[in-house]
CSV table of N, CA and C in Angstrom, one decimal:
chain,number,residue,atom,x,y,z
A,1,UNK,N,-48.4,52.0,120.6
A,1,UNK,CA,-49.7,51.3,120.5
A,1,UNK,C,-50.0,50.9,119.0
A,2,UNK,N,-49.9,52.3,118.3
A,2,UNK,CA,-50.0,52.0,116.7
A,2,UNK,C,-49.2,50.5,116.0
A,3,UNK,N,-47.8,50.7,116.5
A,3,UNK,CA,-47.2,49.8,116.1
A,3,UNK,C,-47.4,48.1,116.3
A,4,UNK,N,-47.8,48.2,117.5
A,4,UNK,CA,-48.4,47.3,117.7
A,4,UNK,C,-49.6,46.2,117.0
A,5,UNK,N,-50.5,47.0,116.6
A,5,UNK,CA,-51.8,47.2,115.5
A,5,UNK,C,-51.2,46.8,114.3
A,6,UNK,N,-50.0,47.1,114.3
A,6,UNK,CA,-49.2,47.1,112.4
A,6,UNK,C,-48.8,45.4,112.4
A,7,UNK,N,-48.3,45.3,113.6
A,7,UNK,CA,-47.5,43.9,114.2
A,7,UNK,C,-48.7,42.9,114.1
A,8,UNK,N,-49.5,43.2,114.6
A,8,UNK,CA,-50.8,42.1,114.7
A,8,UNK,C,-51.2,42.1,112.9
A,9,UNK,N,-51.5,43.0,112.7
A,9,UNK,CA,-51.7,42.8,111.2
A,9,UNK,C,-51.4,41.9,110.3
A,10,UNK,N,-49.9,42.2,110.4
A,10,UNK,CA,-49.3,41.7,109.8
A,10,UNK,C,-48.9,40.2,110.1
A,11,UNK,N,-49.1,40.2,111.0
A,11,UNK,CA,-49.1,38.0,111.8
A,11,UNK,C,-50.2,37.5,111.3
A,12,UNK,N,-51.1,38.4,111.5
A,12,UNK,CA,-53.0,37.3,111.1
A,12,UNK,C,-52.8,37.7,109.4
A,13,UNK,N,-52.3,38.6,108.8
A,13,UNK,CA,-51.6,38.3,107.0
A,13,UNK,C,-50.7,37.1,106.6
A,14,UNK,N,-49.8,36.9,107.5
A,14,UNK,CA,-48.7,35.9,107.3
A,14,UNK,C,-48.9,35.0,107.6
A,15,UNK,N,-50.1,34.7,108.8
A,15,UNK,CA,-51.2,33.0,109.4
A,15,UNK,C,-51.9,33.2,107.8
A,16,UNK,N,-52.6,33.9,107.9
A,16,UNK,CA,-53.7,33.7,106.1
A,16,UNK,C,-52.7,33.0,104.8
A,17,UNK,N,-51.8,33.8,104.5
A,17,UNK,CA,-50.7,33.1,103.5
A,17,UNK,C,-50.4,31.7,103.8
A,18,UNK,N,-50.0,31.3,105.0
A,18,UNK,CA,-49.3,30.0,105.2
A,18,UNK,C,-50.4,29.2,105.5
A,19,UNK,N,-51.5,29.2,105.4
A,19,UNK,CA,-52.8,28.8,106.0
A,19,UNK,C,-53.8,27.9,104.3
A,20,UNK,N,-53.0,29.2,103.4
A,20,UNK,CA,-54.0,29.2,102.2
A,20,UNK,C,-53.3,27.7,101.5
A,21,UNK,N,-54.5,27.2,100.7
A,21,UNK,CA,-53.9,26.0,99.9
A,21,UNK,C,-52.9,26.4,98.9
A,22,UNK,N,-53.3,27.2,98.2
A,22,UNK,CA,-52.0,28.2,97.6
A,22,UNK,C,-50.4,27.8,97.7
A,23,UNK,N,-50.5,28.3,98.9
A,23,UNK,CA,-49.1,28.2,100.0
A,23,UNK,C,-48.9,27.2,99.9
A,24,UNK,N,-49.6,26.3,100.2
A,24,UNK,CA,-49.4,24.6,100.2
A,24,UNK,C,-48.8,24.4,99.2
A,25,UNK,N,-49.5,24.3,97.8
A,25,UNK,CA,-49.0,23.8,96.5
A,25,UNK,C,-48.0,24.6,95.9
A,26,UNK,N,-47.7,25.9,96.3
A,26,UNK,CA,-46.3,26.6,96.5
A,26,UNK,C,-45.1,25.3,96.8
A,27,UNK,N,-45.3,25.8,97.6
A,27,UNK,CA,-44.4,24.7,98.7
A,27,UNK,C,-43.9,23.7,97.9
A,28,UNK,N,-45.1,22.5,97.1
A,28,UNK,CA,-44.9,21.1,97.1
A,28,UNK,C,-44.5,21.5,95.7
A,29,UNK,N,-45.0,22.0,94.5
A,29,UNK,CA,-44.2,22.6,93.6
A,29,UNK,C,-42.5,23.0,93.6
A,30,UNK,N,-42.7,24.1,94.4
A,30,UNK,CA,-40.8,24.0,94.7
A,30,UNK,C,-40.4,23.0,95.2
A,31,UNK,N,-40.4,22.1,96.0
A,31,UNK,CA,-39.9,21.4,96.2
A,31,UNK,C,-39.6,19.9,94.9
A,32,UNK,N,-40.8,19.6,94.6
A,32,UNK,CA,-40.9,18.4,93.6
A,32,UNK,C,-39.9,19.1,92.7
A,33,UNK,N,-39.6,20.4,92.2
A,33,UNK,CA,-38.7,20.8,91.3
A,33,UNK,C,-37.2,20.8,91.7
A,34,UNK,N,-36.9,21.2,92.8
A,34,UNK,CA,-35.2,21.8,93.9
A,34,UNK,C,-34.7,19.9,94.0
A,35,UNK,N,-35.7,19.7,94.5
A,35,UNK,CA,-35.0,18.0,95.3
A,35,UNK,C,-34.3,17.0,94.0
A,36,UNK,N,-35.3,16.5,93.1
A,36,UNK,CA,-34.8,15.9,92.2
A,36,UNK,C,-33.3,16.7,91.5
A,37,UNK,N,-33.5,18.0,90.9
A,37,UNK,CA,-32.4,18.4,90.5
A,37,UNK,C,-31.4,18.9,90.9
A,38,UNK,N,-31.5,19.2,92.7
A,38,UNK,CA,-30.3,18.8,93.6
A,38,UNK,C,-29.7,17.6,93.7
A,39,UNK,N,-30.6,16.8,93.6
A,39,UNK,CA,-29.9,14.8,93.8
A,39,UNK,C,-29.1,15.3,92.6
A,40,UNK,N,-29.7,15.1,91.3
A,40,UNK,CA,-29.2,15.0,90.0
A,40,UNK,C,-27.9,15.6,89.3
A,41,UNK,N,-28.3,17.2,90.1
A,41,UNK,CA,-26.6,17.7,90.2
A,41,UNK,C,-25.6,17.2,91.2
A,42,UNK,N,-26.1,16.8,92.7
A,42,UNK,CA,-25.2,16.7,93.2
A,42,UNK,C,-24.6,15.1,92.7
A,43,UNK,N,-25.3,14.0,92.4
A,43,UNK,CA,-24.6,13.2,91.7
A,43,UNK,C,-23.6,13.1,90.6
A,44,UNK,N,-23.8,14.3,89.8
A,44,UNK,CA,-23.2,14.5,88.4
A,44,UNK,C,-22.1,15.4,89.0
A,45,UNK,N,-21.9,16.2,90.0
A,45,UNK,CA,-20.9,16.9,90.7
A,45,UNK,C,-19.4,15.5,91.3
A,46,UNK,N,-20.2,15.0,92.3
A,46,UNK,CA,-19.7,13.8,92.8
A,46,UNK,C,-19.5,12.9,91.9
A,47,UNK,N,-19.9,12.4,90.9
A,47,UNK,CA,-19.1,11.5,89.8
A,47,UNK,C,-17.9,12.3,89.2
A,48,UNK,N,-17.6,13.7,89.0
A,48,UNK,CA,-16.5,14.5,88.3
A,48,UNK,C,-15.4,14.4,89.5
A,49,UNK,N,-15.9,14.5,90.9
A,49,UNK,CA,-14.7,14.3,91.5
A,49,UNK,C,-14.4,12.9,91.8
A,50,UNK,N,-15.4,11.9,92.0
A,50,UNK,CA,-14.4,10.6,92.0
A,50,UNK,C,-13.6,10.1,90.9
A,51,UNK,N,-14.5,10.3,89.7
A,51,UNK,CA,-13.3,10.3,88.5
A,51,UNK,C,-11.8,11.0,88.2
A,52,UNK,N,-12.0,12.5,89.0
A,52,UNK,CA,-10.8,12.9,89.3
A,52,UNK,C,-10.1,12.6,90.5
A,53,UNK,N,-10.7,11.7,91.1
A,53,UNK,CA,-9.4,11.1,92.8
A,53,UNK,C,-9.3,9.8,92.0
A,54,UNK,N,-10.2,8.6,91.3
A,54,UNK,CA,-10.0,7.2,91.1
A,54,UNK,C,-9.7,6.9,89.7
A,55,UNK,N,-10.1,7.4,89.0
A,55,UNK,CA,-10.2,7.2,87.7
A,55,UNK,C,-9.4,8.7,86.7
A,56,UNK,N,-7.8,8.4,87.3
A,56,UNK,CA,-7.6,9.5,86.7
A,56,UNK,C,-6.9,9.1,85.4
A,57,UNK,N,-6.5,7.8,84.5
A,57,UNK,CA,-6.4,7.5,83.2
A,57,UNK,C,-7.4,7.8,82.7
A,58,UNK,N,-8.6,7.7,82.7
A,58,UNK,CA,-9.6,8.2,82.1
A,58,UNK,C,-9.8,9.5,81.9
A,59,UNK,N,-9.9,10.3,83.3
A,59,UNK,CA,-9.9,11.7,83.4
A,59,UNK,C,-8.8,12.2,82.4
A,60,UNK,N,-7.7,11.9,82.4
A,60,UNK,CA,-6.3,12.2,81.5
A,60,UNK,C,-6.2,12.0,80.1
A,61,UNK,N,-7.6,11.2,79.6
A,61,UNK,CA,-6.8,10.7,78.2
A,61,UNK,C,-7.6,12.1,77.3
A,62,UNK,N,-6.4,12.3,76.3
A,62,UNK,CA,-6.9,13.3,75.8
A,62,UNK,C,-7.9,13.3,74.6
A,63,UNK,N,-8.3,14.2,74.5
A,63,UNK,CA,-9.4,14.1,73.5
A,63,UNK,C,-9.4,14.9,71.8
A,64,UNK,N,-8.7,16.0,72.3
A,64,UNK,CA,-8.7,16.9,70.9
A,64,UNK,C,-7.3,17.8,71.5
A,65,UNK,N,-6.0,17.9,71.1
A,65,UNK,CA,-5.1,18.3,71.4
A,65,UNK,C,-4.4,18.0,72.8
A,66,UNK,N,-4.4,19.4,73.7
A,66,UNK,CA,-4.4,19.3,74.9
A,66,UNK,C,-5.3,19.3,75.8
A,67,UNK,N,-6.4,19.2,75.2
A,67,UNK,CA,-7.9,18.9,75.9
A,67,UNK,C,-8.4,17.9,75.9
A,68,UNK,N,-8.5,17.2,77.8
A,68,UNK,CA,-8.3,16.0,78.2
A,68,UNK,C,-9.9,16.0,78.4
A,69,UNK,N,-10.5,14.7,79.2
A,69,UNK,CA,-12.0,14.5,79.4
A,69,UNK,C,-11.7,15.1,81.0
A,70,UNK,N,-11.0,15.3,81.4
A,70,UNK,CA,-11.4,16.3,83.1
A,70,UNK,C,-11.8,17.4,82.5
A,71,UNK,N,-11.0,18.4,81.6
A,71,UNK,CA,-10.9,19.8,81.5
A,71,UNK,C,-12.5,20.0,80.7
A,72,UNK,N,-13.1,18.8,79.7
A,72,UNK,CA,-14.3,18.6,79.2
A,72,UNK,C,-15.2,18.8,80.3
A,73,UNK,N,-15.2,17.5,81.5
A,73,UNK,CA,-15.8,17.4,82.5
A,73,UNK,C,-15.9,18.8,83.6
A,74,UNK,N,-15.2,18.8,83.8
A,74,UNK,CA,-15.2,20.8,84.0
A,74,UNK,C,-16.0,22.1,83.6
A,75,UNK,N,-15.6,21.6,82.2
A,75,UNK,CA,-16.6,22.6,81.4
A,75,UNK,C,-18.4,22.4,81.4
A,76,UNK,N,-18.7,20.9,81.5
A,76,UNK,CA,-19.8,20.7,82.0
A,76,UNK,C,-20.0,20.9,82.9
A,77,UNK,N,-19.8,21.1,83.8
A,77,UNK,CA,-20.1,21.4,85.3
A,77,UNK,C,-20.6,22.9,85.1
A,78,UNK,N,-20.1,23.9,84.8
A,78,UNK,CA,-20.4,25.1,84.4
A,78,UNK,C,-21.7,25.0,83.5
A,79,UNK,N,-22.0,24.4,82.2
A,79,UNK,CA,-22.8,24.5,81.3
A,79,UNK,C,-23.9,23.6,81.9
A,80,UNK,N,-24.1,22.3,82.8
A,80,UNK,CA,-24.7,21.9,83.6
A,80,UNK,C,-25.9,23.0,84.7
A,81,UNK,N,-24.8,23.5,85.1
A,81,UNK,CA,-25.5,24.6,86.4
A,81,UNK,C,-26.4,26.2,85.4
A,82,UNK,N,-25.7,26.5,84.7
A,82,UNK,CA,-26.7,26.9,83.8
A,82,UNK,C,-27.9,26.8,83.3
A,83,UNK,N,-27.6,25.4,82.4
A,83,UNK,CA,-29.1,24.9,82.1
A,83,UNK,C,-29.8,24.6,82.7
A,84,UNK,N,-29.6,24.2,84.5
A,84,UNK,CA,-30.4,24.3,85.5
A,84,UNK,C,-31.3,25.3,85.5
A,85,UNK,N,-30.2,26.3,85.9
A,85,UNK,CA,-31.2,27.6,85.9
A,85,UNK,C,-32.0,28.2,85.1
A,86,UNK,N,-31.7,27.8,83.7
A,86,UNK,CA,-32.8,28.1,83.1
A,86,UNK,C,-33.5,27.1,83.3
A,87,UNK,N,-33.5,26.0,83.2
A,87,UNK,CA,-35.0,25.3,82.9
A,87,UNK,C,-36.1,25.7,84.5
A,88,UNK,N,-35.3,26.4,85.9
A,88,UNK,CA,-36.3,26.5,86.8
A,88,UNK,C,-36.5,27.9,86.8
A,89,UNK,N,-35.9,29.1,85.4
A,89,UNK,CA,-36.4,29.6,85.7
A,89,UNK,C,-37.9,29.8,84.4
A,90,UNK,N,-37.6,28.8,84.0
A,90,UNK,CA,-38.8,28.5,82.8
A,90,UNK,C,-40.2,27.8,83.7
A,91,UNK,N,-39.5,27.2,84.2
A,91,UNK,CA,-40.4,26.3,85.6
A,91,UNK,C,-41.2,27.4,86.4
A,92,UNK,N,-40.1,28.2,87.0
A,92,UNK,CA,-41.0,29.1,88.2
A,92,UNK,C,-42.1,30.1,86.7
A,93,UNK,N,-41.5,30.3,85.9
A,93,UNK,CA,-42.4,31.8,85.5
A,93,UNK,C,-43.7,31.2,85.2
A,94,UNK,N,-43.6,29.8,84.9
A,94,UNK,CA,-45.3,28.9,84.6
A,94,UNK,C,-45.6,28.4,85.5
A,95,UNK,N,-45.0,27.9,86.5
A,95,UNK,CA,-45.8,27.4,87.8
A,95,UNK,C,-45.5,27.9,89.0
A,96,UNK,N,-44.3,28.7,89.1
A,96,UNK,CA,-44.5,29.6,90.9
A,96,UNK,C,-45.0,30.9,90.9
A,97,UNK,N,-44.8,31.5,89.9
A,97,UNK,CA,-44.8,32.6,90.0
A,97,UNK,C,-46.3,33.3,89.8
A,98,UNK,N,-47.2,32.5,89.5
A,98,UNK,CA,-48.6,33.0,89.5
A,98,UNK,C,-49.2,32.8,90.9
A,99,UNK,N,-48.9,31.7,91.0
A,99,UNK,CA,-49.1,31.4,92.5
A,99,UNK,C,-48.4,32.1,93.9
A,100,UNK,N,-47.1,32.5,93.6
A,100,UNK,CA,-46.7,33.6,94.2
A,100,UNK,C,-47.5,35.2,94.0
A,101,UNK,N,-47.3,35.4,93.3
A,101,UNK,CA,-48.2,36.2,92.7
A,101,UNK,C,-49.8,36.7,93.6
A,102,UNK,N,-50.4,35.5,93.4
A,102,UNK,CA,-51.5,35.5,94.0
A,102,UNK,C,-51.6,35.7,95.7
A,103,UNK,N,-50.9,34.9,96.2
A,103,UNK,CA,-50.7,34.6,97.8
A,103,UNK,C,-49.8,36.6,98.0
A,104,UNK,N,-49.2,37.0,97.2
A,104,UNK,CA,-48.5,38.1,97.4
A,104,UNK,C,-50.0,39.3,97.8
A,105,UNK,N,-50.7,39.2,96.5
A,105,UNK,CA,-51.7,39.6,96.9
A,105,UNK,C,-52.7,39.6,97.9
A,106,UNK,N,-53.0,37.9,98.2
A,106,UNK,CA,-53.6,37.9,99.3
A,106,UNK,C,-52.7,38.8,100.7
A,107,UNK,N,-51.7,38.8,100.7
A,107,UNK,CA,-51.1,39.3,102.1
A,107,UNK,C,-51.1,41.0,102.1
A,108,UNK,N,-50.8,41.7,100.9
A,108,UNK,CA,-51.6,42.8,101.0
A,108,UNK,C,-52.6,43.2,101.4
A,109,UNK,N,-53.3,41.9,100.7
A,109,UNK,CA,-55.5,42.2,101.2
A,109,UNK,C,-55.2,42.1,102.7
A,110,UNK,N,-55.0,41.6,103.2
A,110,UNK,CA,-54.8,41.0,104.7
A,110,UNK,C,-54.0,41.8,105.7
A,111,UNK,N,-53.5,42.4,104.7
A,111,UNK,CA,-52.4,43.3,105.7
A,111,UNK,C,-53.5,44.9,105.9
A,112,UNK,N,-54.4,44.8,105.2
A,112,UNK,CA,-54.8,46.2,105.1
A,112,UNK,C,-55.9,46.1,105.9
A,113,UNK,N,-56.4,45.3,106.1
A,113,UNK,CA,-57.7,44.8,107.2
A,113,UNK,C,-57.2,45.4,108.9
């Protein structure tokens, strides 16, 4: 029975969170941030491999010894997905994370009711 009580609680906490404007602008925040720099990577991903299926004189010519512009292009791909992550996790610590934050709290308050 108790558990039960715990289970309801915790639903009309988790209705209040997804409910609050909060949550909302959560939401459109992460997203407006993931979508664009998913296009952006996954286009800069998919330009390295058509260049390496169509455009492999280019990919081949070398640049500084035996380091060609694929092995370059490579190395971006790595230094790329990095500076992703930093810049969202510069992103989230100023704009998700207070707002997580806050809704985190509201679901405690809510949970204890």
């Amino acid at each position: 029975m108790e558990e039960d009580a715990v289970q309801e609680r915790e639903a009309r906490a988790y209705e209040a969170v997804y409910q609050a404007r909060d949550f909302q602008e959560l939401r459109r925040r992460y997203k407006n941030f993931v979508v664009p720099w998913t296009i952006a990577f996954m286009t800069w991903y998919l330009a390295y491999v058509a260049c390496n299926n169509w455009a492999r004189g280019f990919m081949s010519h070398k640049v500084i010894g035996h380091v060609n512009v694929a092995l370059i292009f490579g190395l971006l791909q790595f230094v790329s997905t990095f500076v992703i992550a930093a810049i969202y996790g510069r992103y989230a610590n100023r704009k998700l994370d207070p707002l997580a934050a806050g809704l985190n709290a509201k679901y405690k308050r809510e949970r204890r009711r």
